[in-house]
Coordinates of N, CA and C in Angstrom, one line a residue:
M7 N 0.8 -1.1 0.0 CA -0.2 0.0 0.4 C 0.9 1.1 0.0
R8 N 0.6 2.1 -0.5 CA 1.6 3.2 -0.7 C 1.0 4.6 -0.1
R9 N 1.6 4.9 0.4 CA 1.4 6.6 1.4 C 1.4 7.4 0.4
L10 N 0.7 8.2 0.6 CA 0.6 9.8 -0.2 C 1.2 10.7 1.0
A11 N 2.2 11.6 0.7 CA 2.7 12.5 1.3 C 3.0 13.6 0.2
I12 N 2.3 14.7 1.2 CA 2.0 16.0 1.3 C 3.5 17.0 1.5
K13 N 4.3 17.3 0.8 CA 5.1 17.8 1.3 C 4.7 19.9 1.4
V14 N 5.3 20.5 2.8 CA 5.1 21.5 3.1 C 6.3 22.1 3.8
S15 N 6.1 23.4 3.7 CA 7.6 24.0 3.8 C 7.2 24.6 5.5
P16 N 8.4 24.5 6.2 CA 8.1 25.0 7.8 C 7.4 25.9 7.9
R17 N 7.6 26.7 6.9 CA 7.2 29.0 6.7 C 5.7 28.2 7.0
R18 N 5.2 27.5 6.0 CA 3.6 27.4 5.7 C 3.0 26.7 6.7
Q19 N 3.8 25.7 6.9 CA 3.1 25.2 8.8 C 3.1 26.1 9.7
F20 N 4.5 26.8 9.9 CA 3.9 27.8 11.0 C 2.7 28.8 10.5
A21 N 2.6 29.4 9.9 CA 1.5 30.2 9.2 C 0.3 29.6 9.4
I22 N -0.1 28.4 9.0 CA -0.9 27.5 9.5 C -1.8 27.6 10.8
I23 N -0.5 27.0 11.7 CA -0.7 26.8 13.3 C -0.6 28.4 13.8
F24 N -0.2 29.3 13.0 CA -0.3 30.5 13.9 C -1.7 31.3 13.6
V25 N -2.6 30.9 12.7 CA -3.3 31.2 12.1 C -5.1 30.4 12.8
L26 N -4.3 28.7 13.2 CA -5.5 28.3 13.9 C -5.4 29.0 15.4
I27 N -4.5 28.8 15.8 CA -4.5 29.7 17.5 C -4.9 30.9 17.5
M28 N -4.6 31.7 16.5 CA -5.7 33.0 16.5 C -7.1 33.4 16.4
V29 N -7.9 32.2 16.0 CA -9.0 31.7 15.6 C -9.7 31.1 16.7
F30 N -8.8 30.2 17.1 CA -9.4 29.3 18.6 C -9.0 30.0 19.4
S31 N -7.8 30.9 20.0 CA -8.1 31.4 21.3 C -8.6 32.9 21.2
G32 N -9.1 33.4 20.1 CA -9.9 35.0 20.2 C -11.6 34.2 20.2
S33 N -11.9 32.8 20.0 CA -13.4 32.5 20.3 C -13.7 32.8 22.0
S34 N -12.0 32.5 22.5 CA -12.5 31.6 23.8 C -12.3 32.0 24.9
F35 N -12.8 33.7 25.5 CA -12.3 34.8 26.3 C -13.2 33.9 27.2
A36 N -14.0 33.5 27.1 CA -15.0 33.0 28.6 C -14.0 32.1 29.3
G37 N -14.2 32.0 30.5 CA -13.2 30.7 31.3 C -13.9 30.2 32.3
Q38 N -14.1 29.2 32.1 CA -15.6 28.3 32.5 C -14.4 27.0 33.6
L39 N -15.2 26.8 34.9 CA -15.1 26.1 36.3 C -16.3 25.5 36.4
K40 N -15.9 24.4 37.3 CA -16.7 22.9 36.9 C -16.9 23.3 38.6
F41 N -18.0 23.3 39.0 CA -18.4 22.8 40.7 C -19.2 21.6 40.4
G42 N -18.8 20.3 40.9 CA -19.7 19.4 40.6 C -20.3 19.2 39.6
D43 N -22.0 18.8 39.6 CA -22.4 19.0 38.4 C -22.8 20.5 38.1
W44 N -22.1 21.5 38.7 CA -22.4 23.0 38.0 C -21.2 23.4 37.3
V45 N -21.9 24.4 36.6 CA -20.3 25.0 35.7 C -20.6 26.6 35.9
G46 N -19.2 27.1 36.3 CA -19.5 28.9 36.0 C -18.5 29.2 35.0
I47 N -19.5 30.1 34.5 CA -18.9 30.8 33.4 C -18.7 32.2 33.5
E48 N -17.1 33.0 33.1 CA -16.9 34.1 33.6 C -16.7 35.0 32.3
G49 N -17.1 36.1 31.5 CA -16.5 36.7 30.4 C -17.1 37.9 29.9
P50 N -16.7 38.8 29.0 CA -17.6 40.0 29.0 C -18.6 39.6 28.2
D51 N -19.6 40.6 28.9 CA -21.0 41.2 28.5 C -20.8 41.5 27.0
P52 N -21.8 40.6 25.8 CA -21.5 41.9 25.1 C -22.4 42.7 24.5
L53 N -23.1 43.2 25.6 CA -23.9 44.4 25.6 C -22.9 45.5 26.0
T54 N -22.6 45.0 27.2 CA -22.0 46.2 28.5 C -20.4 46.6 28.2
N55 N -20.1 45.6 28.0 CA -18.3 45.0 27.2 C -17.9 45.0 28.9
K56 N -18.4 44.2 30.4 CA -18.2 44.3 31.8 C -18.2 42.4 31.8
Q57 N -17.1 42.4 32.9 CA -17.2 41.1 33.1 C -18.4 40.4 33.6
S58 N -18.7 39.3 33.3 CA -20.0 38.9 33.7 C -19.8 37.2 34.2
K59 N -20.8 37.4 34.9 CA -20.2 35.6 35.4 C -22.1 35.3 36.0
K60 N -22.0 33.3 35.5 CA -23.1 32.9 35.4 C -22.9 31.5 35.8
I61 N -24.2 31.0 36.4 CA -23.6 29.2 36.6 C -24.7 28.8 35.9
G62 N -24.6 27.3 36.1 CA -26.0 26.4 35.0 C -25.2 25.2 35.6
T63 N -26.5 24.2 34.8 CA -26.1 22.8 34.8 C -27.4 22.1 34.1
F64 N -27.0 20.7 33.4 CA -28.0 20.3 32.2 C -28.5 19.3 33.1
A65 N -30.0 19.0 32.8 CA -31.0 18.3 33.1 C -30.5 16.9 32.8
K66 N -31.6 15.7 33.4 CA -31.1 14.6 32.7 C -31.7 14.1 31.8
D67 N -32.9 15.3 31.3 CA -33.4 15.0 30.1 C -32.6 14.9 29.1
G68 N -31.6 16.0 28.6 CA -30.8 16.0 27.5 C -31.3 17.4 27.0
I69 N -32.2 17.8 27.1 CA -33.0 19.1 26.1 C -32.9 20.8 26.9
S70 N -32.8 20.1 28.5 CA -33.3 21.3 29.3 C -31.8 22.3 30.3
T71 N -31.9 23.5 30.4 CA -30.5 24.0 31.0 C -31.1 24.4 32.3
L72 N -30.2 24.8 33.4 CA -31.2 26.2 34.5 C -29.7 26.8 34.2
W73 N -29.8 28.5 34.4 CA -28.8 29.1 34.4 C -29.8 30.0 35.8
L74 N -28.3 30.7 36.7 CA -28.3 31.8 37.5 C -27.3 32.4 37.3
A75 N -28.0 33.8 37.5 CA -26.4 35.3 37.2 C -27.1 36.1 37.8
D76 N -26.5 37.2 38.3 CA -26.7 38.5 39.1 C -27.6 39.1 38.2
S77 N -28.9 39.7 38.4 CA -29.5 40.1 37.4 C -29.0 42.0 37.5
E78 N -29.5 42.2 36.2 CA -29.0 43.9 36.0 C -29.8 44.8 36.6
S79 N -30.5 44.0 37.2 CA -31.1 45.7 38.4 C -30.5 46.8 39.3
G80 N -29.6 45.4 39.9 CA -28.3 46.2 40.7 C -29.0 45.6 42.2
E81 N -30.5 45.4 42.1 CA -30.8 44.5 43.6 C -30.1 43.1 44.0
E82 N -30.7 43.2 45.4 CA -30.0 41.8 45.6 C -31.3 40.8 45.3
T83 N -31.2 40.5 44.0 CA -31.6 39.5 43.4 C -31.1 38.6 42.3
I84 N -30.9 37.7 42.0 CA -30.6 36.9 40.9 C -31.7 36.2 39.9
Q85 N -31.0 36.4 38.7 CA -31.8 35.9 37.6 C -31.6 34.5 37.2
L86 N -32.7 33.6 37.3 CA -33.3 32.2 37.2 C -33.8 32.0 35.6
T87 N -32.7 31.1 34.9 CA -33.4 30.9 33.4 C -33.3 29.4 33.3
L88 N -34.5 28.9 33.3 CA -35.0 27.6 32.9 C -34.8 27.5 31.7
Q89 N -34.3 26.7 30.9 CA -33.8 27.0 28.8 C -34.1 25.7 28.6
S90 N -35.1 25.4 27.1 CA -35.1 24.0 26.7 C -34.7 24.6 25.2
K91 N -34.6 23.5 24.9 CA -34.9 22.9 23.2 C -35.9 23.0 22.5
K92 N -37.0 22.7 23.4 CA -38.4 23.2 22.6 C -38.8 24.3 23.5
T93 N -40.0 24.6 22.0 CA -40.5 25.8 22.4 C -41.5 25.6 23.9
M94 N -41.7 26.8 24.6 CA -42.3 27.0 25.6 C -43.4 27.4 25.8
A95 N -44.7 26.7 25.7 CA -46.3 27.3 25.6 C -46.5 27.9 26.8
S96 N -46.0 27.7 28.2 CA -47.0 28.0 29.6 C -45.5 29.4 29.8
E97 N -46.3 30.2 30.9 CA -45.6 31.9 31.4 C -45.4 31.1 32.7
Y98 N -45.5 30.3 33.2 CA -45.1 29.9 34.6 C -44.6 28.4 34.4
F99 N -43.5 28.1 35.9 CA -42.9 26.6 35.9 C -43.2 26.2 37.6
S100 N -43.2 25.0 37.4 CA -43.5 24.4 39.2 C -42.0 24.0 39.7
Y101 N -41.7 24.1 40.7 CA -40.5 23.5 41.0 C -40.6 22.6 42.5
R102 N -39.9 21.7 42.9 CA -40.0 20.9 44.1 C -38.5 20.7 44.2
I103 N -37.9 20.8 45.6 CA -36.4 20.1 45.7 C -36.8 19.1 46.8
D104 N -36.5 18.0 45.9 CA -36.0 16.5 46.8 C -37.4 15.8 47.1
R105 N -38.5 16.4 46.4 CA -39.6 15.7 46.5 C -40.0 15.6 48.0
V106 N -39.6 16.6 48.6 CA -40.3 17.3 50.2 C -40.9 18.4 50.2
G107 N -41.6 18.7 50.7 CA -42.3 20.2 50.9 C -43.5 20.3 49.9
T108 N -43.8 21.4 49.5 CA -45.2 21.3 48.5 C -44.5 22.1 47.1
L109 N -44.9 22.1 46.0 CA -44.4 22.4 45.0 C -45.2 24.0 45.0
T110 N -44.1 24.8 44.2 CA -44.2 25.7 44.1 C -44.1 26.3 42.6
I111 N -45.4 27.4 42.7 CA -45.6 27.8 41.4 C -45.1 29.3 41.0
S112 N -44.3 29.1 40.3 CA -43.7 31.2 39.9 C -43.9 31.2 38.3
S113 N -44.5 32.8 38.3 CA -44.9 33.2 37.0 C -43.2 33.9 36.5
A114 N -43.3 33.4 35.4 CA -42.4 33.8 35.1 C -42.1 34.8 33.6
I115 N -41.1 35.2 32.8 CA -40.8 36.0 31.5 C -40.6 34.9 30.8
K116 N -41.3 35.3 29.3 CA -40.7 34.0 28.4 C -39.7 34.7 27.8
G117 N -38.6 34.3 27.4 CA -37.2 35.3 26.3 C -36.9 34.0 25.8
C118 N -35.8 34.2 25.0 CA -34.9 33.6 24.2 C -35.7 32.9 23.0
E119 N -36.5 33.6 22.3 CA -37.9 33.2 21.5 C -38.5 32.4 22.0
S120 N -39.2 31.9 23.4 CA -39.8 31.0 24.1 C -39.2 29.8 24.1
N121 N -37.8 30.0 23.8 CA -37.1 28.7 24.8 C -36.8 28.8 25.9
C122 N -36.8 29.9 27.0 CA -36.8 29.8 28.0 C -37.3 30.9 29.5
L123 N -37.4 30.5 30.2 CA -38.6 31.1 31.4 C -37.3 31.5 32.3
I124 N -37.3 33.0 32.3 CA -36.7 33.8 33.5 C -37.7 34.2 34.6
E125 N -37.1 34.2 36.3 CA -37.2 34.8 37.0 C -36.5 35.3 37.6
Y126 N -36.6 36.2 38.6 CA -35.9 37.3 39.6 C -35.9 36.8 40.6
V127 N -35.2 36.1 41.6 CA -35.8 35.5 42.8 C -34.5 36.3 43.6
P128 N -34.8 36.2 44.9 CA -34.0 37.1 46.1 C -32.8 36.0 46.1
G129 N -31.7 37.3 46.3 CA -30.3 36.3 46.2 C -30.4 35.2 47.6
N130 N -30.8 35.6 49.0 CA -30.5 35.1 50.1 C -32.4 34.5 50.4
G131 N -32.6 34.4 49.8 CA -34.5 33.8 50.0 C -34.4 32.2 49.8
E132 N -35.7 31.8 50.3 CA -36.1 30.7 50.8 C -35.3 29.6 49.3
L133 N -35.7 29.9 48.2 CA -35.4 29.0 47.0 C -34.0 28.8 47.0
I134 N -33.2 29.7 47.1 CA -31.6 29.8 46.8 C -31.1 28.7 48.1
K135 N -31.4 29.4 49.4 CA -31.0 28.5 50.8 C -32.0 27.1 50.5
T136 N -33.1 26.6 50.3 CA -33.2 25.3 49.7 C -32.6 24.4 48.8
M137 N -32.1 25.4 47.6 CA -31.2 24.8 46.3 C -29.8 24.5 47.5
K138 N -29.5 25.0 48.1 CA -28.1 24.8 49.1 C -28.0 23.5 49.9
R139 N -29.1 23.2 49.9 CA -29.9 22.1 51.1 C -30.0 20.3 50.8
G140 N -30.4 21.1 49.1 CA -31.1 19.8 48.5 C -29.6 19.4 47.5
L141 N -30.9 17.6 47.1 CA -29.8 16.9 46.3 C -30.3 17.5 45.2
Q142 N -31.5 17.5 44.6 CA -32.0 17.7 43.6 C -33.3 18.6 43.1
I143 N -33.3 19.3 42.0 CA -34.5 19.9 41.6 C -35.0 20.0 40.6
K144 N -36.8 19.3 40.6 CA -37.4 19.0 39.2 C -38.6 20.3 39.2
F145 N -38.5 20.8 37.5 CA -39.5 21.5 37.3 C -40.3 21.2 36.5
E146 N -41.3 22.0 36.9 CA -42.1 21.8 35.4 C -43.1 23.0 34.7
Y147 N -43.1 22.5 33.6 CA -43.7 23.5 32.1 C -44.1 22.9 31.0
D148 N -44.9 23.5 30.3 CA -45.6 23.2 29.5 C -44.9 23.3 27.9
S149 N -44.6 22.8 27.1 CA -44.3 22.9 25.6 C -45.0 22.5 24.6
Y150 N -44.7 23.2 23.6 CA -45.7 22.8 22.6 C -45.8 21.2 22.1
P151 N -46.4 20.8 21.0 CA -48.1 20.8 21.1 C -48.2 20.2 23.0
D152 N -48.8 20.8 23.5 CA -49.3 20.4 24.7 C -48.7 18.7 25.5
I153 N -47.2 19.5 25.6 CA -46.8 18.4 26.5 C -45.8 18.8 27.5
T154 N -46.3 18.3 28.9 CA -45.2 18.5 30.2 C -44.5 18.2 30.2
Q155 N -43.2 19.0 30.6 CA -41.7 18.7 30.5 C -41.4 18.6 31.8
N156 N -40.6 17.8 32.3 CA -40.5 17.7 33.6 C -38.7 17.1 33.9
P157 N -37.8 18.8 33.8 CA -36.7 18.5 34.3 C -36.0 18.1 35.3
T158 N -35.0 17.4 35.7 CA -34.9 17.2 37.0 C -32.8 17.8 36.8
F159 N -32.3 18.4 38.1 CA -31.7 19.1 37.9 C -30.6 18.8 39.1
S160 N -29.5 18.5 39.0 CA -28.7 17.7 39.9 C -28.5 19.4 40.6
L161 N -28.7 19.0 42.3 CA -27.7 20.0 43.1 C -26.5 20.0 43.8
R162 N -25.5 19.1 43.6 CA -24.7 18.9 43.5 C -23.4 19.6 42.9
G163 N -22.2 20.5 43.8 CA -21.9 21.2 43.8 C -22.6 22.8 43.3
F164 N -23.9 23.0 43.8 CA -24.6 24.3 43.8 C -24.0 25.2 44.5
T165 N -23.3 24.9 46.1 CA -23.1 25.7 47.0 C -21.6 26.2 46.8
R166 N -21.2 25.5 45.7 CA -19.7 25.9 45.6 C -20.0 26.9 44.7
A167 N -21.0 26.8 43.8 CA -20.7 27.2 42.0 C -21.3 28.5 42.9
Y168 N -22.8 28.8 43.9 CA -23.2 29.8 43.8 C -22.2 30.9 44.3
N169 N -21.2 30.2 45.5 CA -20.5 31.5 46.4 C -19.9 31.5 45.0
W170 N -18.9 31.2 43.7 CA -18.3 31.8 43.4 C -19.0 33.0 42.5
L171 N -20.3 32.7 42.0 CA -20.6 33.7 41.5 C -21.3 35.6 42.9
L172 N -21.4 35.2 43.7 CA -21.3 36.2 44.1 C -19.9 36.6 44.9
T173 N -18.6 36.1 44.3 CA -17.7 36.7 44.7 C -17.3 37.5 43.6
E174 N -16.6 39.0 43.9 CA -15.9 39.9 43.2 C -15.2 39.5 41.9

């Protein structure tokens, strides 16, 4: 079997490697940290050009993600975003932490072209305190066409991720 060998000068190899490094390093300004099942992402906000942070995790269903970020209002609130690959029909979601306690229903704002629900929660409120103590949180929302979605998110590593989110 014959091998095909292409000869490339060292200068061309250097130029190709240099261009590839510039392309890939330019698109990865955001830093990412891992906290158990949660990730922390820090990078420049495209709208304000300030450094912003957010933490998030993926559901076991493979189509939903949960993100928490500082709210733009500057108050002691956190922006909670439930995102899905499916189009969301409801303007609310309900959640339960660890199958204990009551099912809490929260109204939310539709965003992301109807693929996410956004809610602003107190940064040191009951939801955050319960998430820090919990093992998993299960959401429920409606998607098109009349299908109820029940993504479950792990809370392993949430406390460390949340503390990282609040640090300056």
